[in-house]
């Protein structure tokens, strides 16, 4: 009996000793350090430093994942894919969240998580040059980022087009390559669809020649090793994000307003921001500050309404640079709607009133988008769409959800059950999307020193 007990004790000691020598899993290490290190690429489609701090689609998604783990997020930005992959492979990062698309060649070296969105690859050139319809019609090399999926796509295309040539760069990011197209330094490049859509908000002269791929699945990337501890958490996390509509809300926040692109409209806006906006910029800044608004938002709203034309009129009776109705003008103290300073002052006051009217449970930036929709179609109709959203199982506090239901107010089977009835909700959705694009463009132009205040601002008529 004593011998059996001694053997059992010895086995337990050996088991404990072997357990102590077993290395901690990746998840255990993250939990112990209370921080997860996620690498990303710097850019408007992934991660950037905004006025309110760190922002970006991948950043917010990673922040949510870190919150689920109960650890701190440390986002590590990179300007080079090569360096990002090197740091991931070395174990210095836990994973990469950088809008990376899956391909079997990449999967041989790294482990891809579940796909959470799709993108396509576009070959682009400068507007005004001859448009190539396929690789055979290229008149020069393609410049792409080193170690990108674009290189893989070109390698595959070269099997069909042996004359295809390209050069890779590691000292520029995607936006710099696109800027190279504008400047004429680069003839062609390949860009992901979402990055291109964001760039063309303020640079419409980049044109699409043709699509190279149609639906590349995008995933987070981990080291290719036998440790499943962290990887196993990704499928349920993304399933939860999809089911709760949080993923859709993020998609709407960063990309929902850039799906439509109109070359002529965007070119006209960029030109007007340099020639017409300076006449009124002081007033936009003055009255936006007075009502705690971003002046660039107020200016974007004005451009959507009147294209910054102080004498604009519509058949329905709205007038001026902010296109105020007679009733609204009276409410906000405007006595002469065709005087631009008065109209801007009244528009700023009215927008602030609308924002203040939005229910407190609706957070930023959605409350701003709701207010803009109300500026166009009226709060009563917007609230009808919110109630319709709730009846259909969506969240009435989410712009992404209500945006889907606003167009239903044009259909009798839906609007007959609402308080305010028929409304052009589809127009309101386009209206908000347009303003958001103009707003984004003004932010970029302003922060890059492309906007100048005209000290000889137009004075209101006496």
XYZ file of C-alpha atoms in Angstrom:
462
model
C 0.000 0.000 0.000
C 2.833 2.349 0.903
C 4.526 1.505 -2.393
C 1.346 2.368 -4.350
C 0.994 5.672 -2.524
C 4.605 6.539 -3.216
C 4.157 5.770 -6.908
C 1.041 7.980 -7.073
C 2.845 10.847 -5.335
C 5.787 10.499 -7.705
C 3.465 10.512 -10.763
C 1.715 13.649 -9.523
C 5.037 15.393 -8.977
C 6.221 14.435 -12.445
C 2.924 15.651 -13.954
C 3.175 18.960 -12.124
C 6.764 19.334 -13.205
C 5.898 18.717 -16.854
C 2.973 21.161 -16.672
C 5.278 23.830 -15.325
C 7.553 23.353 -18.310
C 4.725 23.603 -20.883
C 4.841 27.003 -22.606
C 1.856 29.280 -22.183
C -0.510 29.557 -25.119
C -0.739 32.765 -27.094
C -4.032 33.638 -25.419
C -2.592 32.960 -21.956
C 0.311 35.279 -22.691
C -2.056 38.014 -23.842
C -4.172 37.609 -20.731
C -1.112 37.635 -18.489
C 0.251 40.802 -20.085
C -3.269 42.330 -20.226
C -2.547 43.733 -23.682
C -2.980 42.539 -27.264
C -0.603 43.890 -29.926
C -2.262 44.215 -33.324
C -0.382 45.446 -36.361
C -2.077 47.542 -39.041
C -1.336 49.746 -42.030
C -1.737 53.500 -41.753
C -4.464 54.832 -44.031
C -8.029 56.172 -44.105
C -9.423 52.686 -44.725
C -7.653 51.092 -41.751
C -6.092 53.295 -39.056
C -5.250 56.986 -38.665
C -4.939 59.726 -36.085
C -8.047 61.905 -36.236
C -9.075 64.954 -34.270
C -10.600 62.703 -31.620
C -7.598 60.365 -31.431
C -7.099 56.959 -33.035
C -9.731 56.117 -35.657
C -10.342 53.783 -38.568
C -12.409 50.756 -39.528
C -9.769 48.217 -38.472
C -8.989 50.156 -35.304
C -12.588 50.138 -34.079
C -12.974 46.463 -34.954
C -9.762 45.594 -33.091
C -10.829 47.745 -30.145
C -14.045 45.764 -29.893
C -12.114 42.473 -29.980
C -9.734 43.633 -27.233
C -12.750 44.626 -25.151
C -14.200 41.128 -25.591
C -10.901 39.689 -24.315
C -10.824 42.111 -21.417
C -7.362 43.437 -22.327
C -5.876 46.704 -23.536
C -5.454 47.250 -27.264
C -2.052 48.335 -28.523
C -2.414 49.190 -32.208
C 0.979 49.121 -33.924
C 0.949 51.159 -37.171
C 3.104 50.335 -40.209
C 3.720 52.043 -43.530
C 5.193 48.903 -45.107
C 3.550 45.527 -45.644
C 6.957 43.866 -45.610
C 7.760 45.189 -42.129
C 4.287 44.341 -40.890
C 4.643 40.721 -42.014
C 8.182 40.505 -40.600
C 7.074 41.705 -37.171
C 4.114 39.344 -37.200
C 6.296 36.387 -38.167
C 8.844 37.229 -35.462
C 6.186 37.023 -32.742
C 6.379 40.716 -31.920
C 2.693 41.074 -32.889
C -0.253 38.907 -31.920
C -2.040 39.433 -35.240
C -2.484 41.838 -38.135
C -5.702 43.745 -38.862
C -4.964 45.752 -41.977
C -7.642 44.990 -44.574
C -5.555 42.078 -45.873
C -7.155 39.885 -48.514
C -6.806 36.099 -48.617
C -4.873 34.239 -51.260
C -3.511 30.646 -51.135
C 0.052 31.969 -51.629
C -0.296 34.082 -48.503
C -2.000 31.269 -46.611
C 1.124 29.158 -47.074
C 2.958 31.529 -44.722
C 0.221 32.963 -42.502
C -3.059 31.888 -40.959
C -6.148 33.785 -42.070
C -9.157 34.222 -39.837
C -12.784 34.264 -41.042
C -13.656 36.726 -43.815
C -15.590 39.777 -42.597
C -15.861 41.824 -45.816
C -14.999 41.711 -49.516
C -13.027 44.062 -51.724
C -11.931 44.132 -55.357
C -8.666 45.181 -56.966
C -8.743 47.999 -59.531
C -6.082 49.015 -62.025
C -6.161 52.815 -62.156
C -4.730 55.603 -64.303
C -4.965 59.394 -64.578
C -8.166 60.823 -66.026
C -7.504 62.233 -69.491
C -5.004 59.579 -70.520
C -6.011 56.707 -72.786
C -7.960 54.101 -70.853
C -6.599 50.548 -71.147
C -9.299 47.863 -71.202
C -6.982 44.975 -70.293
C -3.337 44.258 -69.489
C -2.445 43.967 -73.196
C -3.284 47.657 -73.704
C -0.931 48.993 -71.004
C 1.744 51.305 -72.374
C 4.043 51.167 -69.368
C 4.821 49.303 -66.144
C 2.482 49.051 -63.175
C 3.775 50.339 -59.827
C 2.532 48.437 -56.775
C 3.324 47.982 -53.106
C 5.892 45.303 -52.301
C 4.508 42.134 -50.672
C 0.929 43.154 -51.517
C -1.810 40.953 -52.926
C -1.528 43.143 -56.012
C 1.857 41.578 -56.796
C 0.288 38.125 -56.665
C -2.491 39.251 -59.026
C 0.055 40.607 -61.504
C 2.061 37.387 -61.347
C -1.057 35.418 -62.216
C -1.983 37.844 -65.011
C 1.509 37.556 -66.508
C 0.798 33.932 -67.423
C -1.810 35.211 -69.885
C -0.002 38.470 -70.740
C 3.746 37.677 -70.884
C 4.633 41.282 -71.764
C 3.112 42.586 -68.517
C 5.717 44.309 -66.326
C 5.625 45.963 -62.938
C 7.812 47.492 -60.278
C 7.378 47.273 -56.516
C 8.015 50.005 -53.967
C 8.432 49.784 -50.220
C 8.957 53.461 -49.402
C 5.431 54.656 -50.226
C 1.947 53.806 -49.001
C -1.177 53.309 -51.094
C -2.221 56.966 -50.962
C 1.228 58.062 -52.120
C 0.979 55.755 -55.128
C -2.393 57.264 -55.983
C -0.923 60.742 -55.561
C 1.801 59.634 -57.954
C -0.902 58.945 -60.549
C -2.230 62.507 -60.058
C 1.261 64.022 -60.298
C 2.138 61.990 -63.380
C 5.049 60.183 -61.678
C 3.283 56.839 -61.986
C 1.398 55.628 -65.031
C -0.604 52.781 -63.487
C -1.116 51.269 -60.072
C -3.415 48.718 -58.453
C -5.573 49.711 -55.514
C -8.224 48.059 -53.358
C -11.752 49.271 -54.039
C -12.433 50.732 -50.591
C -9.163 52.702 -50.515
C -9.873 54.069 -53.987
C -13.398 55.155 -53.021
C -12.047 57.118 -50.060
C -9.251 58.724 -52.105
C -11.556 59.865 -54.906
C -13.593 62.004 -52.505
C -11.029 64.744 -53.060
C -9.029 63.442 -56.051
C -11.559 62.571 -58.773
C -8.869 62.503 -61.476
C -7.892 58.937 -60.611
C -9.913 56.712 -62.963
C -10.570 52.997 -63.054
C -9.221 51.200 -66.127
C -10.593 47.758 -65.246
C -11.144 45.384 -62.336
C -8.471 42.756 -61.733
C -10.453 40.817 -59.111
C -14.100 40.916 -58.101
C -14.550 39.663 -54.536
C -11.404 39.160 -52.452
C -12.243 38.027 -48.905
C -10.626 40.193 -46.206
C -9.448 38.667 -42.927
C -7.268 39.204 -39.894
C -3.949 37.375 -40.099
C -2.041 35.339 -37.485
C 1.204 33.382 -37.486
C 0.925 29.964 -39.078
C 1.505 27.779 -36.011
C -0.246 25.045 -34.061
C -1.480 27.331 -31.282
C -5.258 27.651 -31.770
C -5.974 29.572 -28.572
C -6.351 33.034 -30.148
C -7.543 31.892 -33.560
C -10.455 29.963 -32.010
C -11.933 33.227 -30.704
C -12.181 34.869 -34.122
C -15.110 32.942 -35.701
C -17.492 33.560 -32.754
C -16.351 37.188 -32.493
C -17.115 37.985 -36.132
C -20.354 35.999 -36.007
C -21.440 38.127 -33.037
C -20.400 41.364 -34.787
C -22.474 40.403 -37.819
C -25.540 39.257 -35.886
C -25.571 42.375 -33.701
C -25.252 44.598 -36.814
C -22.136 46.217 -35.314
C -20.095 45.188 -38.342
C -22.687 46.732 -40.666
C -22.643 49.913 -38.597
C -18.857 50.179 -38.903
C -19.070 49.522 -42.643
C -21.630 52.314 -42.960
C -19.606 54.692 -40.793
C -16.425 54.455 -42.840
C -17.547 53.377 -46.317
C -21.324 53.724 -46.611
C -21.208 57.238 -48.067
C -18.494 56.591 -50.680
C -20.104 53.776 -52.653
C -21.391 56.202 -55.269
C -18.928 58.248 -57.288
C -19.657 61.000 -59.782
C -16.580 62.376 -61.524
C -18.118 65.644 -62.750
C -19.764 66.389 -59.402
C -16.622 65.671 -57.376
C -14.418 67.693 -59.715
C -16.831 70.641 -59.504
C -16.835 70.474 -55.708
C -13.040 70.431 -55.401
C -12.823 73.385 -57.784
C -15.549 75.310 -55.923
C -13.755 74.732 -52.618
C -10.824 76.711 -54.031
C -12.702 79.438 -55.917
C -16.093 79.973 -54.244
C -15.769 78.745 -50.666
C -13.212 81.419 -49.625
C -15.902 84.093 -50.113
C -18.013 82.579 -47.332
C -15.551 80.571 -45.246
C -15.228 83.215 -42.507
C -18.969 83.142 -41.919
C -19.111 79.349 -41.899
C -16.358 79.362 -39.282
C -17.890 82.158 -37.212
C -21.418 80.771 -36.962
C -20.359 77.138 -36.703
C -18.235 78.017 -33.683
C -21.133 80.003 -32.210
C -23.356 76.922 -32.371
C -20.678 74.318 -31.527
C -20.533 72.835 -35.015
C -17.664 71.881 -37.303
C -17.548 74.645 -39.904
C -16.584 72.117 -42.568
C -19.792 70.207 -41.904
C -21.810 73.414 -42.197
C -20.047 74.279 -45.455
C -20.617 70.754 -46.823
C -24.315 71.027 -46.006
C -24.464 74.391 -47.763
C -22.787 73.027 -50.888
C -25.293 70.176 -51.061
C -28.125 72.668 -50.710
C -27.010 75.453 -53.059
C -23.499 74.781 -54.378
C -22.584 77.891 -52.336
C -24.876 80.071 -54.435
C -26.302 82.789 -52.123
C -29.146 83.555 -54.544
C -30.266 79.976 -55.075
C -34.033 79.384 -55.267
C -36.181 76.293 -55.656
C -39.734 75.849 -56.977
C -40.813 74.795 -53.473
C -39.875 78.156 -51.953
C -36.559 77.463 -50.243
C -33.908 80.125 -50.790
C -30.364 81.210 -50.149
C -26.992 79.626 -49.574
C -28.448 77.294 -46.873
C -31.789 76.953 -48.719
C -34.078 77.879 -45.831
C -37.854 77.799 -46.090
C -39.694 81.000 -45.180
C -41.022 79.340 -42.045
C -37.594 78.086 -40.928
C -36.020 81.460 -41.683
C -38.535 83.139 -39.389
C -37.823 80.596 -36.611
C -34.086 81.300 -36.708
C -34.283 85.065 -37.100
C -33.438 85.451 -40.793
C -35.214 88.421 -42.366
C -33.561 88.323 -45.784
C -32.817 84.824 -47.060
C -30.758 86.007 -50.031
C -28.179 87.707 -47.823
C -25.497 85.035 -47.362
C -24.328 85.965 -43.867
C -27.886 85.930 -42.506
C -28.613 82.659 -44.269
C -25.464 80.973 -42.969
C -26.189 82.230 -39.457
C -29.742 80.887 -39.687
C -28.644 77.570 -41.189
C -26.134 77.019 -38.394
C -28.757 77.796 -35.765
C -31.290 75.487 -37.416
C -28.820 72.594 -37.709
C -27.927 72.945 -34.047
C -31.629 72.858 -33.133
C -32.050 69.655 -35.134
C -29.026 68.012 -33.502
C -30.326 68.963 -30.055
C -33.658 67.377 -30.951
C -32.098 63.977 -31.672
C -32.742 61.528 -28.782
C -29.835 61.392 -26.336
C -29.411 57.635 -26.717
C -28.206 58.176 -30.288
C -24.466 58.704 -30.114
C -22.012 60.489 -32.400
C -21.558 60.531 -35.314
C -24.983 59.000 -36.015
C -26.880 61.853 -34.352
C -25.317 64.215 -36.906
C -26.450 62.040 -39.833
C -29.987 61.894 -38.378
C -29.992 65.684 -38.080
C -28.859 66.100 -41.689
C -31.628 63.777 -42.870
C -34.095 65.855 -40.852
C -32.758 69.052 -42.485
C -33.755 67.517 -45.816
C -36.957 65.608 -45.157
C -38.094 66.747 -41.696
C -37.685 65.122 -38.294
C -41.199 63.687 -38.377
C -40.395 61.521 -41.409
C -37.018 60.513 -39.982
C -38.740 59.462 -36.782
C -41.291 57.480 -38.827
C -38.349 55.608 -40.379
C -36.948 54.960 -36.893
C -40.256 53.453 -35.777
C -40.398 51.365 -38.941
C -36.860 50.176 -38.225
C -37.868 49.116 -34.725
C -40.918 47.219 -36.023
C -38.662 45.339 -38.429
C -36.275 44.298 -35.667
C -33.542 46.882 -36.346
C -32.022 49.444 -34.032
C -33.710 52.884 -34.220
C -30.540 54.485 -32.823
C -28.336 53.261 -35.690
C -28.064 55.381 -38.822
C -26.959 52.281 -40.763
C -30.249 50.592 -39.848
C -32.573 53.573 -40.322
C -30.866 54.409 -43.606
C -32.169 51.112 -45.002
C -35.774 52.003 -44.058
C -35.972 55.648 -45.112
C -36.522 54.708 -48.796
C -39.512 52.581 -47.723
C -41.403 55.802 -46.980
C -41.995 56.089 -50.744
C -44.013 52.840 -50.712
C -47.696 52.965 -49.776
C -47.710 49.687 -47.855
C -45.201 51.232 -45.465
C -46.001 54.947 -45.296
C -49.744 54.423 -44.788
C -48.913 53.103 -41.309
C -46.751 56.088 -40.358
C -47.718 59.343 -38.669
C -46.405 61.702 -41.349
C -47.016 59.550 -44.421
C -45.217 59.675 -47.751
C -41.681 61.082 -47.967
C -38.783 60.905 -50.409
C -36.646 58.964 -47.970
C -34.445 57.710 -50.797
C -33.522 61.307 -51.602
C -32.715 61.950 -47.929
C -30.287 59.008 -47.893
C -28.448 60.275 -50.978
C -28.491 63.785 -49.496
C -26.732 62.656 -46.310
C -24.218 60.530 -48.223
C -23.330 63.499 -50.424
C -22.801 65.804 -47.462
C -20.600 63.232 -45.765
C -18.426 62.984 -48.889
C -18.129 66.773 -49.133
C -17.378 66.949 -45.412
C -14.625 64.328 -45.674
C -13.141 66.147 -48.653
C -13.142 69.506 -46.826
C -11.432 67.934 -43.824
C -8.706 66.533 -46.068
C -8.288 69.773 -48.019
C -8.224 71.809 -44.808
C -5.736 69.585 -42.995
C -3.459 69.541 -46.047
C -3.437 73.332 -46.373
C -5.443 73.378 -49.606
C -8.073 75.805 -48.264
C -7.385 79.496 -47.824
C -9.530 82.117 -46.180
C -10.363 85.073 -48.411
C -10.053 88.191 -46.300
C -12.255 90.033 -48.809
C -15.315 87.911 -48.016
C -18.482 88.952 -49.825
C -20.450 91.408 -47.754
C -24.215 91.175 -47.381
C -26.281 93.693 -49.300
C -27.516 96.635 -47.240
